Tab-separated table of C-alpha atoms and ligand atoms in Angstrom:
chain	number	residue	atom	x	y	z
A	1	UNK	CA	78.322	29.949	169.305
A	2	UNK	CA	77.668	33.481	167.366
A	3	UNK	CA	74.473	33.024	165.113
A	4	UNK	CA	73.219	35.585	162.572
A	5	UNK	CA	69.893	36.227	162.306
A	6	UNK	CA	68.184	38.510	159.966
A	7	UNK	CA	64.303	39.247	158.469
A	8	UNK	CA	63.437	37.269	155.559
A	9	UNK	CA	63.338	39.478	152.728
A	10	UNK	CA	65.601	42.351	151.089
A	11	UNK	CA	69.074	40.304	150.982
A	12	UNK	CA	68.748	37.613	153.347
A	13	UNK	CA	69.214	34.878	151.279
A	14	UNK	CA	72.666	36.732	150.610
A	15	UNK	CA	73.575	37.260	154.147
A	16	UNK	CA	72.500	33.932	155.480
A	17	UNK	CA	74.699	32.033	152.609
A	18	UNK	CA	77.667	34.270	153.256
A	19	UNK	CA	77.185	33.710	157.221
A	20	UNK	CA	76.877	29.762	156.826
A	21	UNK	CA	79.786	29.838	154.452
A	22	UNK	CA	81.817	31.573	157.455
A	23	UNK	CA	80.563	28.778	159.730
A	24	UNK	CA	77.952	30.672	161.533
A	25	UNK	CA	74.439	29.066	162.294
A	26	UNK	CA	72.300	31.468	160.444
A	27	UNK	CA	68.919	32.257	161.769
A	28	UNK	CA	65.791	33.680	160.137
A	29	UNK	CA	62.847	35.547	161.418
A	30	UNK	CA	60.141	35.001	158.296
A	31	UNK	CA	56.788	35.598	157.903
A	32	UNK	CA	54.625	32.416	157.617
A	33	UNK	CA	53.319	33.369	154.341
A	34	UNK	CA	57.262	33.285	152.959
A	35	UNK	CA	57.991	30.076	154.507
A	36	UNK	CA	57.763	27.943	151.741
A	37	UNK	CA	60.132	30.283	149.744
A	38	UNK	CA	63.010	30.026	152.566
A	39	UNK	CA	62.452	26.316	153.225
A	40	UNK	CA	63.485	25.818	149.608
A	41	UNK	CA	67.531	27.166	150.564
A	42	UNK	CA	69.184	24.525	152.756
A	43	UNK	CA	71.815	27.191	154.561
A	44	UNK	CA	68.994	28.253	156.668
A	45	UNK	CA	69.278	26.226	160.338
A	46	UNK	CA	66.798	28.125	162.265
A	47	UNK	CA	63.203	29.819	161.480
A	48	UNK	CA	61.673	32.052	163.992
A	49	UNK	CA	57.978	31.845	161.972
A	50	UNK	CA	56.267	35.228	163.107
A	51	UNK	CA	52.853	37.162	161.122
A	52	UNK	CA	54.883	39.968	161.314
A	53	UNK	CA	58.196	41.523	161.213
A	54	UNK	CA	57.779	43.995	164.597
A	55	UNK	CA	56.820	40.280	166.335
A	56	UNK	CA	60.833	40.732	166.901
A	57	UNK	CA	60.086	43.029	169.340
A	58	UNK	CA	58.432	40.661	171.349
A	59	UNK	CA	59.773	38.183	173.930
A	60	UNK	CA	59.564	35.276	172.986
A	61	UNK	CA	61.606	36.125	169.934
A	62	UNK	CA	64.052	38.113	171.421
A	63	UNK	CA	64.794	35.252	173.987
A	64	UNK	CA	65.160	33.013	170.900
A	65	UNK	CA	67.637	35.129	169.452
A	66	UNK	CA	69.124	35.840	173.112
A	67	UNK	CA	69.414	32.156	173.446
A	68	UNK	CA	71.358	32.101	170.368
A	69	UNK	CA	73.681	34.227	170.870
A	70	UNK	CA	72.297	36.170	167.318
A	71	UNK	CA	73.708	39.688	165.902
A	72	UNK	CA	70.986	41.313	164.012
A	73	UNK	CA	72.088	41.985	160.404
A	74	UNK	CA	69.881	45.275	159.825
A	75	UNK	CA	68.418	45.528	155.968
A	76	UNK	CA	65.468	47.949	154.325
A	77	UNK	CA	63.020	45.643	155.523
A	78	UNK	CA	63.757	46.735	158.723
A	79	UNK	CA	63.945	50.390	158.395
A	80	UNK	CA	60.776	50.319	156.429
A	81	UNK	CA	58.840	48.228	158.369
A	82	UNK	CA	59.999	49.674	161.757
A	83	UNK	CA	60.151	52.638	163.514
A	84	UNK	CA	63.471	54.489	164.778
A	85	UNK	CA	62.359	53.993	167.748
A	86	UNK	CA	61.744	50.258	167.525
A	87	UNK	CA	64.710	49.439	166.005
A	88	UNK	CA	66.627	51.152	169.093
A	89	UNK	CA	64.907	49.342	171.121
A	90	UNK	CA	66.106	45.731	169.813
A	91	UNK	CA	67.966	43.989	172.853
A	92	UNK	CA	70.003	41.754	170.730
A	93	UNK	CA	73.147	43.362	168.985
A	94	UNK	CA	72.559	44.708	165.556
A	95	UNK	CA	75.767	44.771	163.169
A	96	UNK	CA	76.699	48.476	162.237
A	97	UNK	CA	75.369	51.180	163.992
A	98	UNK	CA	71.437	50.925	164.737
A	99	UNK	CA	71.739	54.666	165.648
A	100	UNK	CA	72.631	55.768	162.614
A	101	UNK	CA	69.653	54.197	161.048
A	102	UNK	CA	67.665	57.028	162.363
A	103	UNK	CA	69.637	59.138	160.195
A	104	UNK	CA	68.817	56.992	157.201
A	105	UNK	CA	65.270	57.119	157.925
A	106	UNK	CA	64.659	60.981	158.750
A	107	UNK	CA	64.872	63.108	155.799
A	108	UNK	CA	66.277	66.691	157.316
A	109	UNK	CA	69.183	64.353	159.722
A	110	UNK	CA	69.769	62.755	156.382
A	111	UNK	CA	70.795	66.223	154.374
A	112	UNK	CA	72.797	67.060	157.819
A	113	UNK	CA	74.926	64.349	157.284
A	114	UNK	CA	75.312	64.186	153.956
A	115	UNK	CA	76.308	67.948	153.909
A	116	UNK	CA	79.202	67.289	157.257
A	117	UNK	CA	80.303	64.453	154.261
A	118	UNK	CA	80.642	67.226	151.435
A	119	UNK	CA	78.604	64.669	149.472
A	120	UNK	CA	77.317	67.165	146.694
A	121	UNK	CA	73.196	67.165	147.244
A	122	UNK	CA	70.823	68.821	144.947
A	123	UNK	CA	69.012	71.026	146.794
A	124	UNK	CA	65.701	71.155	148.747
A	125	UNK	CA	62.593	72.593	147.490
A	126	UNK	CA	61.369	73.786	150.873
A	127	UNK	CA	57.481	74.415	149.805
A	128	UNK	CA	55.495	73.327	146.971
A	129	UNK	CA	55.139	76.801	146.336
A	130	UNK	CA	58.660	77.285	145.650
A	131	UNK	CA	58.923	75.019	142.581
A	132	UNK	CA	59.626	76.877	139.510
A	133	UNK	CA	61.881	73.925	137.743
A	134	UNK	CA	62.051	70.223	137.692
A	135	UNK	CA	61.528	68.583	141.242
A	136	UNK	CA	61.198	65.014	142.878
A	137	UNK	CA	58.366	64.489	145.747
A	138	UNK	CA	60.093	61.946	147.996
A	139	UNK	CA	58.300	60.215	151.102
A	140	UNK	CA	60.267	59.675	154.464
A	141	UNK	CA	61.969	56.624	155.221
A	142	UNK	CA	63.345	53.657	152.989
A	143	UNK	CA	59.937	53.125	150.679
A	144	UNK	CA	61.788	51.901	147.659
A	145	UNK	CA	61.032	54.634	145.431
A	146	UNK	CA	57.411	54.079	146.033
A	147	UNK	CA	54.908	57.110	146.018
A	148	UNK	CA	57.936	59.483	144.771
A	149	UNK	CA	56.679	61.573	141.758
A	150	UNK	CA	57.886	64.171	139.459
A	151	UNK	CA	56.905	67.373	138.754
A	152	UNK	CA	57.594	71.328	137.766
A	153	UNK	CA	55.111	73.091	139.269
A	154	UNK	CA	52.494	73.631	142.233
A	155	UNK	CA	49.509	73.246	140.486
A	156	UNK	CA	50.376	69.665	139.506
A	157	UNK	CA	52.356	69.071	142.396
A	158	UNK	CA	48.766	69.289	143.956
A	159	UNK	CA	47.389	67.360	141.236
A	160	UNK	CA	49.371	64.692	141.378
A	161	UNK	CA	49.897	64.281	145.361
A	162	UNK	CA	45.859	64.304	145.333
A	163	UNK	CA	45.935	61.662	142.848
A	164	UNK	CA	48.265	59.192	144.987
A	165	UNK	CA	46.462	60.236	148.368
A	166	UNK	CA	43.165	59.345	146.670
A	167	UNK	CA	44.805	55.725	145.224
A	168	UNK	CA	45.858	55.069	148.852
A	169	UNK	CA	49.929	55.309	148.395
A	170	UNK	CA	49.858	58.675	149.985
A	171	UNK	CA	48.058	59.985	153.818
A	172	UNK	CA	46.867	63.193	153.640
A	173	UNK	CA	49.169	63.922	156.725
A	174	UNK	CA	52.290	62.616	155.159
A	175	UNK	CA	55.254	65.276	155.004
A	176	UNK	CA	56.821	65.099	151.644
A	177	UNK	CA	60.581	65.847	151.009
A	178	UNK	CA	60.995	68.164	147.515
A	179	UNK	CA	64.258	67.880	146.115
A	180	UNK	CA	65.775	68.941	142.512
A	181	UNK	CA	65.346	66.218	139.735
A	182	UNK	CA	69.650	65.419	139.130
A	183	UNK	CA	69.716	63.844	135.592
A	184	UNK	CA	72.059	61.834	134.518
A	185	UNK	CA	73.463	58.062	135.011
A	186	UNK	CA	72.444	56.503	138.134
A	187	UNK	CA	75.294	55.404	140.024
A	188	UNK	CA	74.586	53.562	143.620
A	189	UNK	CA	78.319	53.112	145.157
A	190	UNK	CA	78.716	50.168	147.855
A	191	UNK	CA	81.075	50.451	150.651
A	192	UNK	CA	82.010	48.395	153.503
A	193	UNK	CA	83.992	50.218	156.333
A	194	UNK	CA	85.448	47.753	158.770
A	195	UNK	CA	86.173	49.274	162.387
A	196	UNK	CA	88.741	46.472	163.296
A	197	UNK	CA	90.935	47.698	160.367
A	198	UNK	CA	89.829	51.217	160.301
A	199	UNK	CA	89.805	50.384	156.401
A	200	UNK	CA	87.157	51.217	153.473
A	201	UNK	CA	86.925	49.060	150.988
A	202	UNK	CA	85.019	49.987	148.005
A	203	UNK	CA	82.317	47.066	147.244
A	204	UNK	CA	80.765	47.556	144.013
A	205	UNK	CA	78.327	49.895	142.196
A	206	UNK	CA	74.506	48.760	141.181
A	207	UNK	CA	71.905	50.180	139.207
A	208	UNK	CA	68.521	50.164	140.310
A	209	UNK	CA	65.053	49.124	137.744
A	210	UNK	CA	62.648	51.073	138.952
A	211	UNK	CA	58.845	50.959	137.749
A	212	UNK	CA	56.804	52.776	136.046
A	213	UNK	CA	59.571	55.292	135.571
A	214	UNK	CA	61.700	53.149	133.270
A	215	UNK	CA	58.872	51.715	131.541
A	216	UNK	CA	57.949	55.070	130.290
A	217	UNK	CA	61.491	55.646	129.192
A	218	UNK	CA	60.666	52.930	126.362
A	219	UNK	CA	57.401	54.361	124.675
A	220	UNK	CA	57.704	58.117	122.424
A	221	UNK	CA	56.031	60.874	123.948
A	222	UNK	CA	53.524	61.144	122.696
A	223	UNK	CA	52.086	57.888	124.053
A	224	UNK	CA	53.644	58.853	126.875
A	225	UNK	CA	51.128	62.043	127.274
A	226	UNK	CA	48.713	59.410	127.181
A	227	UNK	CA	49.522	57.410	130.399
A	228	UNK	CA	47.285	59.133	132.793
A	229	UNK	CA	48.929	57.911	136.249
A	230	UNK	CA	51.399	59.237	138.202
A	231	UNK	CA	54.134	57.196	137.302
A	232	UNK	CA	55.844	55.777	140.368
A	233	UNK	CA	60.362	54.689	141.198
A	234	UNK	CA	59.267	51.028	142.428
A	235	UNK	CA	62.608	49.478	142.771
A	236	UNK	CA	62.092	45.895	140.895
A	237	UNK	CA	65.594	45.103	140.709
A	238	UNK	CA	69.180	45.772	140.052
A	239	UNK	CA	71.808	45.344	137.806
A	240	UNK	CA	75.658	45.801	137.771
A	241	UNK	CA	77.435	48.906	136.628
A	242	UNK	CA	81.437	48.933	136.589
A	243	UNK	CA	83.028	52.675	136.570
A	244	UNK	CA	85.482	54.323	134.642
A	245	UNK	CA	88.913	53.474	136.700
A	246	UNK	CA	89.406	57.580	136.384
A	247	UNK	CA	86.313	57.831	139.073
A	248	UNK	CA	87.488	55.365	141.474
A	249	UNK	CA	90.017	57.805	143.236
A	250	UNK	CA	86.360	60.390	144.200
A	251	UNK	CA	84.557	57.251	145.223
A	252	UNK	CA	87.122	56.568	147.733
A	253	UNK	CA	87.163	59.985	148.737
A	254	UNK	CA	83.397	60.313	149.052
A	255	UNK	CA	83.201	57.310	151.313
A	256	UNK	CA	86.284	58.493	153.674
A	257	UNK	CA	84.512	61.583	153.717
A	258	UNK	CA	81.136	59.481	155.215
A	259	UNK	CA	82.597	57.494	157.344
A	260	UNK	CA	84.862	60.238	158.521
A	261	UNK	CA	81.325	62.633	158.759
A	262	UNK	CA	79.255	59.736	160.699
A	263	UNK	CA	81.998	59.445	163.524
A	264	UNK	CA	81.900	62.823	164.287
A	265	UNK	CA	77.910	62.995	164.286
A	266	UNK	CA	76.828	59.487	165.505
A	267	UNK	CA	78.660	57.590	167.247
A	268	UNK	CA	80.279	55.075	166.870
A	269	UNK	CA	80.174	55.915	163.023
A	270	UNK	CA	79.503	54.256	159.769
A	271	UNK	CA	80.521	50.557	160.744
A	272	UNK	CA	79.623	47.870	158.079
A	273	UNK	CA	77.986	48.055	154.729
A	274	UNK	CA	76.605	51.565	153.770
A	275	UNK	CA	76.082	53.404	150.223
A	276	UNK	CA	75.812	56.122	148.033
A	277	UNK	CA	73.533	56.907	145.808
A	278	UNK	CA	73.216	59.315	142.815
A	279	UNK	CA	73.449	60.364	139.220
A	280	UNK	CA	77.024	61.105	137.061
A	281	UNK	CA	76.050	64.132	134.458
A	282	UNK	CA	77.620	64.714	131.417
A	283	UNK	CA	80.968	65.351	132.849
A	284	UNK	CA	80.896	62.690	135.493
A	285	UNK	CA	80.447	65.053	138.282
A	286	UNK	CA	78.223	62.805	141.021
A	287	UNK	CA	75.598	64.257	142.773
A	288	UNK	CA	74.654	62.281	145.368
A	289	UNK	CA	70.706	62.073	146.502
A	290	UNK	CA	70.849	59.175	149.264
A	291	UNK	CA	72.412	56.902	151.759
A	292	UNK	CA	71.279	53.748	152.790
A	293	UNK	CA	73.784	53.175	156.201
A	294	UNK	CA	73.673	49.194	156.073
A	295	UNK	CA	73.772	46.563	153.073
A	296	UNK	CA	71.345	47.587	150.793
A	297	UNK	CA	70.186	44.806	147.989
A	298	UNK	CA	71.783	46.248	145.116
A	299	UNK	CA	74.430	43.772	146.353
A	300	UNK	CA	72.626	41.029	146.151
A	301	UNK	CA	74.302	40.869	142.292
A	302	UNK	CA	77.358	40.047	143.893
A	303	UNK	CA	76.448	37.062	145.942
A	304	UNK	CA	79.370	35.096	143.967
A	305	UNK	CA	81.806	38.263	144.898
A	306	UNK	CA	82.545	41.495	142.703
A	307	UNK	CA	84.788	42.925	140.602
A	308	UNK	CA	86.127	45.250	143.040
A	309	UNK	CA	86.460	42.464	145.866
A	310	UNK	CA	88.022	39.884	143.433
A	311	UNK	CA	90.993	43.022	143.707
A	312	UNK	CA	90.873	42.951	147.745
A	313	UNK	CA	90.218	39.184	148.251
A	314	UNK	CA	91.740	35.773	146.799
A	315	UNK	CA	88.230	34.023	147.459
A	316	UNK	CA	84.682	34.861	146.129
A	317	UNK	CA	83.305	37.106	148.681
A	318	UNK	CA	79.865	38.503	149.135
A	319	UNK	CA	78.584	41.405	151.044
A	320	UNK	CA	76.613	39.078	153.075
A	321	UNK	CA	80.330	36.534	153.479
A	322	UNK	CA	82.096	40.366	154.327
A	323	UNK	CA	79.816	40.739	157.077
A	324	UNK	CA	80.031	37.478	158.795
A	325	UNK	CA	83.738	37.440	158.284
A	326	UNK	CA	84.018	40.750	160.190
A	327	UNK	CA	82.134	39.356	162.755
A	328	UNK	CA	84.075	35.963	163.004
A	329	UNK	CA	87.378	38.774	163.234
A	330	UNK	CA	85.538	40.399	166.136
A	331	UNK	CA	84.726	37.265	167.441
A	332	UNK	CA	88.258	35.846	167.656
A	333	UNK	CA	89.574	38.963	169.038
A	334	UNK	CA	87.132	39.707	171.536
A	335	UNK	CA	85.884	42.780	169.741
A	336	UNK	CA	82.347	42.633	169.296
A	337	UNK	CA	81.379	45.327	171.050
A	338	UNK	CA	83.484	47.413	168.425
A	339	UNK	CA	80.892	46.186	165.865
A	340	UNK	CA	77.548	45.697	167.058
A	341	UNK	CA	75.483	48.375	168.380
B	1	AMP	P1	65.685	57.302	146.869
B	1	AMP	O1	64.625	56.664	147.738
B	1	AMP	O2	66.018	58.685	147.281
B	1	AMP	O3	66.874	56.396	146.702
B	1	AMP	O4	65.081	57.504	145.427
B	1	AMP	C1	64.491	56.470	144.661
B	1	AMP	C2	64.771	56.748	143.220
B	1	AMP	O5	64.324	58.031	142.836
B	1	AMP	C3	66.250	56.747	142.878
B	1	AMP	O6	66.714	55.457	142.645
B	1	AMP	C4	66.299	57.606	141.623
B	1	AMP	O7	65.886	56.904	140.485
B	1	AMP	C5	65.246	58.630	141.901
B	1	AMP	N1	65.784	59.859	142.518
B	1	AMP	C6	65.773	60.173	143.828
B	1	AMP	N2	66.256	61.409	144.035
B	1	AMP	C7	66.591	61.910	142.838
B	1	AMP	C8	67.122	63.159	142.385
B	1	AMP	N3	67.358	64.178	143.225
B	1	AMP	N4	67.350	63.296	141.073
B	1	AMP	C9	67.086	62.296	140.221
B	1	AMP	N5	66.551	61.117	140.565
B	1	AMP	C10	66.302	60.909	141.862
């Protein structure tokens, strides 16, 4: 029998649900200190209790999930909490393309791809030195917005990376991506491209909360002045956005384009959950400053299905129930190997 297994934080609750609902034993790998949390959710059969997440990489756990038959379902927890390399190196099958997570992870691969997509990026602000209008400082990797500041110029560009490196959320060796602030509405568009149909569907769009960004937003300026930290894009949560039906048709486009843009660069493509994330301006043109290539938790909103599914599907159906329905597909029609990496 197929399990899933996945690390217990991010959207695994989602996942599990949607997996147990498909008839799937559902297996999680959870820290001990979360335990009590996951025990409290009864669609959970199997806990692999570890100290750490990169215990996964160790025997005894992979033989567990070996033994089980388990495909990986790959969140940010992973990505942040592993290397490229040590997600690569996972022996049990990982839904999607664990390749492609390398891509998520590394900045300058990131801008590759998204440019061989013709997703419209703002651009990069090569060297401090260099910024002469407004900027974002982003760190590597999926760190949920934490550590990112904003500034206009060098001097506090210095000023403020000094002030995070001294508070301990920066290293003093840490290579910082500078990219051009894009204002408008956020806009972070789910996809799910399934390999066995050679079909995108479009998923849903989220916003994200992030803190002490939006915080600020609330309080005039001039008590704004007066909060002397740098403040920070911690994501704390999400919330769900709907779309003008006049934008769906360049949503579409923009995740053909990806998925069209990842087979050509890393193989075997953009299989599974992925998204896009950015900011409509004033006359809804997107500009797109991410990816996240695998289910990212702004669809955890969705866990009873979304508006967009409820158009594809008769039946409430998750992200996480999408997943282990492609795999139960794959399954049936001895295909896995077209959907695990
Ligand atoms: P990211 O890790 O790139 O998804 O960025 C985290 C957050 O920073 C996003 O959710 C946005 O709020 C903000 N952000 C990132 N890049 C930009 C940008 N180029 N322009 C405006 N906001 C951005």
């Amino acid at each position: 029998m197929t399990s899933i297994a996945t690390l217990g934080s991010h959207c695994a609750l989602q996942v599990l649900k949607g997996a147990k609902d498909e008839g799937l034993k559902t297996i999680l790998v959870c820290e001990k200190k979360r335990e009590k949390l996951y025990k409290r959710f009864s669609f959970i059969d199997e806990y692999i209790l570890v100290d750490s997440f990169v215990e996964v990489l160790e025997k005894q756990c992979q033989q567990t999930l070996e033994k089980n038959n388990a495909i990986i379902i790959p969140h940010g927890t992973l990505i942040a909490q592993m290397s490229s390399e040590q997600i690569e190196s996972i022996k049990s099958p990982i839904f999607g393309n664990k390749w492609i997570l390398r891509w998520e992870s590394d900045r300058e691969r990131k801008e590759k791809l998204m440019r061989e997509a013709h997703l419209p990026v703002p651009k990069q602000v090569k060297s401090p030195s260099e910024i002469d209008k407004l900027v974002i400082v982003k760190r590597q990797g999926a760190a949920g917005g934490k550590g990112y500041f904003m500034t206009a110029s060098e001097e506090d560009y210095n000023k403020k990376r000094n002030e995070l490196i001294q508070q301990g959320i920066l290293s003093e060796d840490e290579i910082l991506y500078i990219q051009e602030y894009a204002a408008g509405v956020l806009a972070y568009l789910q996809f799910f491209y399934s390999p066995l149909k050679g079909e995108l569907e479009f998923f849903g769009v989220d916003q994200r909360h992030e803190s002490d960004i939006e915080g600020l937003a609330r309080i005039p300026s001039e008590q704004q002045l007066k909060h002397n930290k740098v403040p920070s894009f911690n994501v704390i949560g999400n919330s769900p956005l709907v779309l003008r039906e006049s934008l769906l048709d360049e949503v579409y486009k923009m995740g053909d384009n990806f998925v069209e843009a990842a087979k050509r660069i890393v193989s075997p493509g953009m299989n599974g959950p992925f998204c896009i994330e950015g900011v409509y301006d004033e006359n809804a043109k997107f500009t797109s400053f991410e990816f996240s290539a695998r289910i990212v938790a702004g669809t955890n909103i969705y866990m009873d299905g979304s508006p967009y599914y409820s158009l594809l599907f008769d039946e409430p159906m998750s992200m996480g129930k999408r997943i282990a329905r492609e795999i139960k597909n794959a399954k049936e029609s001895n295909q896995l190997d077209k959907i695990t990496t």
